Amino acid sequence: MGGRTVKSIGIGVIGAGVMGAEHARILASDVSGAHLVAVADADPARAEAAARGARATTDAEALIADPAVEAVLIASPDATHHRLVLAAIAAGKPVLCEKPLATSTAECLEIVTAEARSGRRLVQTGFMRRFDPAYREMKAAIDDNTLGAVRILHCQHRNAAAPSWFTGAMAVTNSLVHEIDVCRWLLSTEYTAVTVIPCPSEASNDPAMFIFETAAGSLVSVELFMNADYGYHVHAEAVCAGGTIGMAHPAVTRTRRNGAEEGSFPANWVPRFRDAYRLQNQAWIDGIRGGTPAADGSTAWDGLVATCLADQIVVAMTTRERTRLTLPESPS
Amino acid sequence: MGGRTVKSIGIGVIGAGVMGAEHARILASDVSGAHLVAVADADPARAEAAARGARATTDAEALIADPAVEAVLIASPDATHHRLVLAAIAAGKPVLCEKPLATSTAECLEIVTAEARSGRRLVQTGFMRRFDPAYREMKAAIDDNTLGAVRILHCQHRNAAAPSWFTGAMAVTNSLVHEIDVCRWLLSTEYTAVTVIPCPSEASNDPAMFIFETAAGSLVSVELFMNADYGYHVHAEAVCAGGTIGMAHPAVTRTRRNGAEEGSFPANWVPRFRDAYRLQNQAWIDGIRGGTPAADGSTAWDGLVATCLADQIVVAMTTRERTRLTLPESPS
Amino acid sequence: MGGRTVKSIGIGVIGAGVMGAEHARILASDVSGAHLVAVADADPARAEAAARGARATTDAEALIADPAVEAVLIASPDATHHRLVLAAIAAGKPVLCEKPLATSTAECLEIVTAEARSGRRLVQTGFMRRFDPAYREMKAAIDDNTLGAVRILHCQHRNAAAPSWFTGAMAVTNSLVHEIDVCRWLLSTEYTAVTVIPCPSEASNDPAMFIFETAAGSLVSVELFMNADYGYHVHAEAVCAGGTIGMAHPAVTRTRRNGAEEGSFPANWVPRFRDAYRLQNQAWIDGIRGGTPAADGSTAWDGLVATCLADQIVVAMTTRERTRLTLPESPS
Amino acid sequence: MGGRTVKSIGIGVIGAGVMGAEHARILASDVSGAHLVAVADADPARAEAAARGARATTDAEALIADPAVEAVLIASPDATHHRLVLAAIAAGKPVLCEKPLATSTAECLEIVTAEARSGRRLVQTGFMRRFDPAYREMKAAIDDNTLGAVRILHCQHRNAAAPSWFTGAMAVTNSLVHEIDVCRWLLSTEYTAVTVIPCPSEASNDPAMFIFETAAGSLVSVELFMNADYGYHVHAEAVCAGGTIGMAHPAVTRTRRNGAEEGSFPANWVPRFRDAYRLQNQAWIDGIRGGTPAADGSTAWDGLVATCLADQIVVAMTTRERTRLTLPESPS
């Protein structure tokens, strides 16, 4: 027998809130070819807890600079993404940044430009739905043209409950942004216009319907409901010229009791997309190890598109008129 | 033991096409308290076949006048409805008229007025979905407020294939008209505005999305697809403040073969709504026997509303702007 | 136009308990071609209530003799069936008898013999499942050989709760008897042997598994559970050489609330088999009007088979040994 | 920041057939904390292909002895398991052995004894279903007593097609053995008796029903069908005193086309249990790293029980009599 060096990527995680801690757990315990080197958080106790024996720090820049950290995962507050992603690019380290990539189009454009100048694909935006098995089966059927051209893609994004201070604009930038990314990925097209029709009775604009038109000639119809009460539920159905493909109910068991057969919904997105997060992170690691970024990963440009369109949709929500959607020129 | 006269209502059916023949069959074989007296059709052979031993005629007016005909079901071409319904009212006979009640608002208004002048509720419009068990379970849950106020009612109306000469306007007046009626009945409200967004790639406006706003503050979102290919499929789901209620797949069995488990769709509306037609006709007969019209039957006014709104929606489809929907004053 | 006499069959219902009252309601209100003439019950108030304006009596024999009664439906206590069916045969009147046809094989044989001597098919046994749309779709697929030969037919018969005094023998004669009839009808075969394996922990033999072998070479596996708690649930699945066909969940809507999507079960058999009862009774009436008994109706011989096998299965339940099942010679 | 050594377990895989290659892939690419050191197979090309850059060898004993191999996964032909597991125990290395642990009870007992003498828990038997998410949800509900005591556990094990030379005995030792293991794990009990009833028409005893009685007082009813044609389908449903819990259809999407809505089945067990294999292997690695064997892993004793009972069931299949099932004394 001969020998071979096994390469494991050292990861630093920035942010140890719900998603940062979950990413640290995944990278430490659930993926192949990586190990957790350090976790940074402004709260040292939170960093310590998420680190699970790896280093803990309050200094995100030091973490990025640490030579043992070969790649960076950013799950800190949204406002810090721009600065930290740029720091990772400057350090020449691959970075997976939770959505949003940055909170304005200008900041996103700075990142896209910096990455382009670095000459390497270093940035992946954390739109994990692209790795969800159900979305991937739909994407495969659409790409294979099994059912003919997509005419309408229906989506429902339902959260059980939003905090009382949650506004319609936040629903767009926090939640709808996932639909914006995953639907243009599913359909391999760009949006050309949107019409937003909120539920007339609700001052909060919740729920609301968003009807997108696309360059490919299909419609994307999204119901966004932040207070759907019964649970967290994300659904998509592609209506094609020759049939439809949609998601099955996500639960793996059915229970019969008290006069009914039931399948459960999770309380939030973490259990619903647990596999998607793991597979996203595995693909990110595999890309780093193999030297080519994950084929289906959301790029810096994809992150820009999501932020840029969310801004325009927030405006369209107030005018309630059909609004043309535009994107900046890509620097590359 | 004492005695009692058992009363059976003599019915005349006008029109012996697909629906007329089906109505004749239902009235002759599937409902209690009625018998088929006569069938009228311009084509005597077709009338004869549908009559199943009862009288056949080509003279619709003579059928209405026939003393053995105590109630009239109209399933003749749309353009004849107005004249025949007025004739039935003039004869003082209860009439169940297939949709549309008449092809213009003015004609509908004439019927509404004539009925009001007769001093009796004689007219039922054939919106049979109100008698479909699935719609009725949804209506009961909404009326009982089991799940809180309805926020959005999502509807899909899919036909397998439309004839090539079928236009978007015909899709509205033939198919969408069912959604118009059943949704305002489900929600006990009126529409205030509509936005129509057809699929950009399709010159035929098929499929198209229709987003209605209602006086009750809810939205009604309808996908209308006349060439859905896979089968005839009508679906509705009410998204409420505290949960949702929607239709189950309509098939009573599931088959596993060739790598899949499948539940079938019917080829057209006749099998899908067979029970609804029977229950509608039974309720109509029961109403005649009992002296009070069927509680949930679509009235002449409901027929007018459907025709009147369909006209406005056809226009809204071309402007693609949010369009306020209005109704005439009710004469009563 | 010519004329035609419309024939409506006058029906007498014997027994005004849950099922008798339901049959009276169906015959008075839900079927074509019949009218309710009289209801007999030992309790005059109960008879009166079920009669809905038709005659009420405590004298079942007088009801059978009444010339206005052209056909008899028997839903009185089991012990009276034998006598009353024989009386109807003697009067030359068609009779639909709720299961069991009679409580012993000898009594059933007497009925079969009396009917054979009358020279007419007068008796239908009330195994209504043969008219349930789901069972009929399964039967059609099996008869068409769509999926190849049936290898195993799996059945579940679950009641929400049985009275405390309910014994395993009663479960067989009251409930399993439906499975006995409908499975041999589905498979067009006879049983050759049964093995009964009750749940070891339950003194009441509830639940129990019954494995039947058939002359056609298939197995029938039945779970009988009288205290399944969650609701009334009857399920069947035919496992064939080339696939399976089974029942869909019976509810027509799905509700999402409290963290789950649910489809309801009825509390008992009446709502589950409402359509089956109506279609059975309609087929019975149609058979009388047309002069030929309902094609799929359970005959007097089928009633005998069910009673005769139930007796043998009650014994097999105590021995727990594989037991050969036998039938008497048919007198015809 | 401080430092920490990250420990990755070096794995040797023996056998590079379908399952060996799949295990090598999982260990190299899908699990955390392990790396593939070497693959052994009698066919050097097959070993090379499965090794994916790690060492390849034809010498299984040398692989076990290799100091870089810290743990061994055995997926070689069944007859070699006994010898190789003993060699791993002798080398003091953790071993995960594909089922069967060995092909006779005596050989299994030798392994159990050798492991006990080693003073460490070194052996895990590859009954991966214990790690399948659907089985685990069922197990959690049963352990929590959410629905009351289990009365009957219904199982279906269906393969699309078996080779023509496949016998009923092979179906038991290859396929039923999974049901034997997972059901006693689900119910935390032992079987006391079995009754086997094969489909009468099939010389091959396929399909067959197996009814187990358990010490806990529940029944386990298993349909084993090696030629179910439509696909690979494993289903389980626990019928409890207060309700049922069963598996949902395994597909994550539903397609509508050609008149039906369908959910697919995989062609074989690899896609159906892909997650279960990964999670099993991850739990095995985690146990090695943490110093305590995987909590739910099938032990050497569990492997013995499966082999020992399969032998007795093969006999019971020929006698068709209720057969008491017994186990040897445990050496520990």
Short mmCIF file of N, CA, C and O in Angstrom, two decimals, chain A residues 12-50:
data_model
loop_
_atom_site.label_atom_id
_atom_site.label_comp_id
_atom_site.label_asym_id
_atom_site.label_seq_id
_atom_site.Cartn_x
_atom_site.Cartn_y
_atom_site.Cartn_z
N GLY A 12 -12.96 29.05 10.12
CA GLY A 12 -13.32 30.01 11.15
C GLY A 12 -14.74 30.49 10.93
O GLY A 12 -15.10 30.84 9.80
N VAL A 13 -15.55 30.50 11.99
CA VAL A 13 -16.94 30.95 11.90
C VAL A 13 -17.06 32.29 12.63
O VAL A 13 -16.63 32.40 13.78
N ILE A 14 -17.65 33.26 11.98
CA ILE A 14 -17.87 34.57 12.60
C ILE A 14 -19.35 34.76 12.87
O ILE A 14 -20.17 34.69 11.96
N GLY A 15 -19.66 34.94 14.15
CA GLY A 15 -21.06 35.05 14.57
C GLY A 15 -21.49 33.75 15.21
O GLY A 15 -21.35 32.69 14.59
N ALA A 16 -22.00 33.83 16.43
CA ALA A 16 -22.38 32.61 17.14
C ALA A 16 -23.83 32.69 17.62
O ALA A 16 -24.19 32.17 18.66
N GLY A 17 -24.66 33.38 16.83
CA GLY A 17 -26.10 33.37 17.10
C GLY A 17 -26.70 32.04 16.64
O GLY A 17 -25.96 31.06 16.46
N VAL A 18 -28.00 32.01 16.41
CA VAL A 18 -28.65 30.74 16.02
C VAL A 18 -27.97 30.13 14.80
O VAL A 18 -27.55 28.97 14.81
N MET A 19 -27.82 30.91 13.74
CA MET A 19 -27.26 30.33 12.52
C MET A 19 -25.76 30.11 12.62
O MET A 19 -25.24 29.10 12.12
N GLY A 20 -25.02 31.01 13.28
CA GLY A 20 -23.58 30.81 13.43
C GLY A 20 -23.29 29.55 14.23
O GLY A 20 -22.42 28.74 13.85
N ALA A 21 -24.04 29.35 15.30
CA ALA A 21 -23.83 28.15 16.12
C ALA A 21 -24.17 26.89 15.32
O ALA A 21 -23.48 25.87 15.41
N GLU A 22 -25.24 26.98 14.53
CA GLU A 22 -25.62 25.82 13.72
C GLU A 22 -24.55 25.53 12.66
O GLU A 22 -24.18 24.37 12.44
N HIS A 23 -24.03 26.56 12.04
CA HIS A 23 -22.95 26.36 11.06
C HIS A 23 -21.71 25.76 11.73
O HIS A 23 -21.06 24.87 11.16
N ALA A 24 -21.38 26.25 12.92
CA ALA A 24 -20.21 25.70 13.63
C ALA A 24 -20.42 24.21 13.91
O ALA A 24 -19.53 23.39 13.72
N ARG A 25 -21.65 23.87 14.32
CA ARG A 25 -21.97 22.47 14.60
C ARG A 25 -21.83 21.63 13.34
O ARG A 25 -21.22 20.55 13.35
N ILE A 26 -22.39 22.13 12.25
CA ILE A 26 -22.33 21.39 10.98
C ILE A 26 -20.87 21.19 10.56
O ILE A 26 -20.46 20.07 10.21
N LEU A 27 -20.08 22.24 10.64
CA LEU A 27 -18.70 22.16 10.16
C LEU A 27 -17.85 21.30 11.08
O LEU A 27 -16.91 20.64 10.62
N ALA A 28 -18.19 21.28 12.35
CA ALA A 28 -17.43 20.45 13.29
C ALA A 28 -17.85 18.99 13.22
O ALA A 28 -17.02 18.09 13.44
N SER A 29 -19.11 18.71 12.93
CA SER A 29 -19.63 17.35 13.15
C SER A 29 -20.28 16.68 11.96
O SER A 29 -20.51 15.47 12.00
N ASP A 30 -20.65 17.43 10.93
CA ASP A 30 -21.51 16.83 9.91
C ASP A 30 -20.91 16.81 8.52
O ASP A 30 -21.51 16.22 7.62
N VAL A 31 -19.78 17.47 8.30
CA VAL A 31 -19.25 17.48 6.94
C VAL A 31 -17.88 16.82 6.89
O VAL A 31 -17.15 16.75 7.88
N SER A 32 -17.55 16.38 5.71
CA SER A 32 -16.29 15.70 5.47
C SER A 32 -15.26 16.71 4.97
O SER A 32 -15.58 17.61 4.19
N GLY A 33 -14.02 16.58 5.44
CA GLY A 33 -12.94 17.37 4.87
C GLY A 33 -12.75 18.74 5.47
O GLY A 33 -12.06 19.58 4.89
N ALA A 34 -13.34 18.98 6.63
CA ALA A 34 -13.18 20.28 7.28
C ALA A 34 -13.09 20.08 8.78
O ALA A 34 -13.52 19.06 9.32
N HIS A 35 -12.53 21.05 9.45
CA HIS A 35 -12.57 21.05 10.91
C HIS A 35 -12.70 22.49 11.39
O HIS A 35 -12.28 23.43 10.71
N LEU A 36 -13.33 22.63 12.52
CA LEU A 36 -13.59 23.95 13.07
C LEU A 36 -12.34 24.43 13.81
O LEU A 36 -11.87 23.77 14.75
N VAL A 37 -11.80 25.57 13.39
CA VAL A 37 -10.60 26.11 14.03
C VAL A 37 -10.97 27.13 15.10
O VAL A 37 -10.41 27.13 16.20
N ALA A 38 -11.90 28.01 14.77
CA ALA A 38 -12.20 29.10 15.70
C ALA A 38 -13.58 29.67 15.42
O ALA A 38 -14.11 29.57 14.31
N VAL A 39 -14.16 30.25 16.49
CA VAL A 39 -15.45 30.95 16.38
C VAL A 39 -15.28 32.33 17.00
O VAL A 39 -14.74 32.45 18.11
N ALA A 40 -15.75 33.35 16.27
CA ALA A 40 -15.69 34.71 16.80
C ALA A 40 -17.10 35.24 17.05
O ALA A 40 -18.00 35.00 16.24
N ASP A 41 -17.26 35.91 18.17
CA ASP A 41 -18.54 36.58 18.46
C ASP A 41 -18.26 37.71 19.45
O ASP A 41 -17.35 37.59 20.29
N ALA A 42 -19.04 38.75 19.35
CA ALA A 42 -18.87 39.88 20.27
C ALA A 42 -19.06 39.42 21.71
O ALA A 42 -18.47 39.96 22.64
N ASP A 43 -19.90 38.41 21.88
CA ASP A 43 -20.16 37.85 23.21
C ASP A 43 -19.25 36.64 23.40
O ASP A 43 -19.44 35.59 22.78
N PRO A 44 -18.24 36.75 24.29
CA PRO A 44 -17.24 35.67 24.41
C PRO A 44 -17.86 34.34 24.87
O PRO A 44 -17.43 33.27 24.42
N ALA A 45 -18.87 34.40 25.73
CA ALA A 45 -19.47 33.15 26.21
C ALA A 45 -20.18 32.44 25.06
O ALA A 45 -20.13 31.20 24.94
N ARG A 46 -20.84 33.22 24.22
CA ARG A 46 -21.54 32.64 23.08
C ARG A 46 -20.53 32.03 22.10
O ARG A 46 -20.75 30.94 21.55
N ALA A 47 -19.42 32.72 21.88
CA ALA A 47 -18.36 32.19 21.01
C ALA A 47 -17.83 30.87 21.57
O ALA A 47 -17.67 29.88 20.85
N GLU A 48 -17.59 30.84 22.85
CA GLU A 48 -17.06 29.66 23.55
C GLU A 48 -18.02 28.46 23.37
O GLU A 48 -17.60 27.34 23.05
N ALA A 49 -19.29 28.73 23.60
CA ALA A 49 -20.28 27.65 23.50
C ALA A 49 -20.33 27.08 22.09
O ALA A 49 -20.38 25.86 21.89
N ALA A 50 -20.30 27.96 21.10
CA ALA A 50 -20.40 27.49 19.71
C ALA A 50 -19.11 26.80 19.26
O ALA A 50 -19.12 25.98 18.35
#
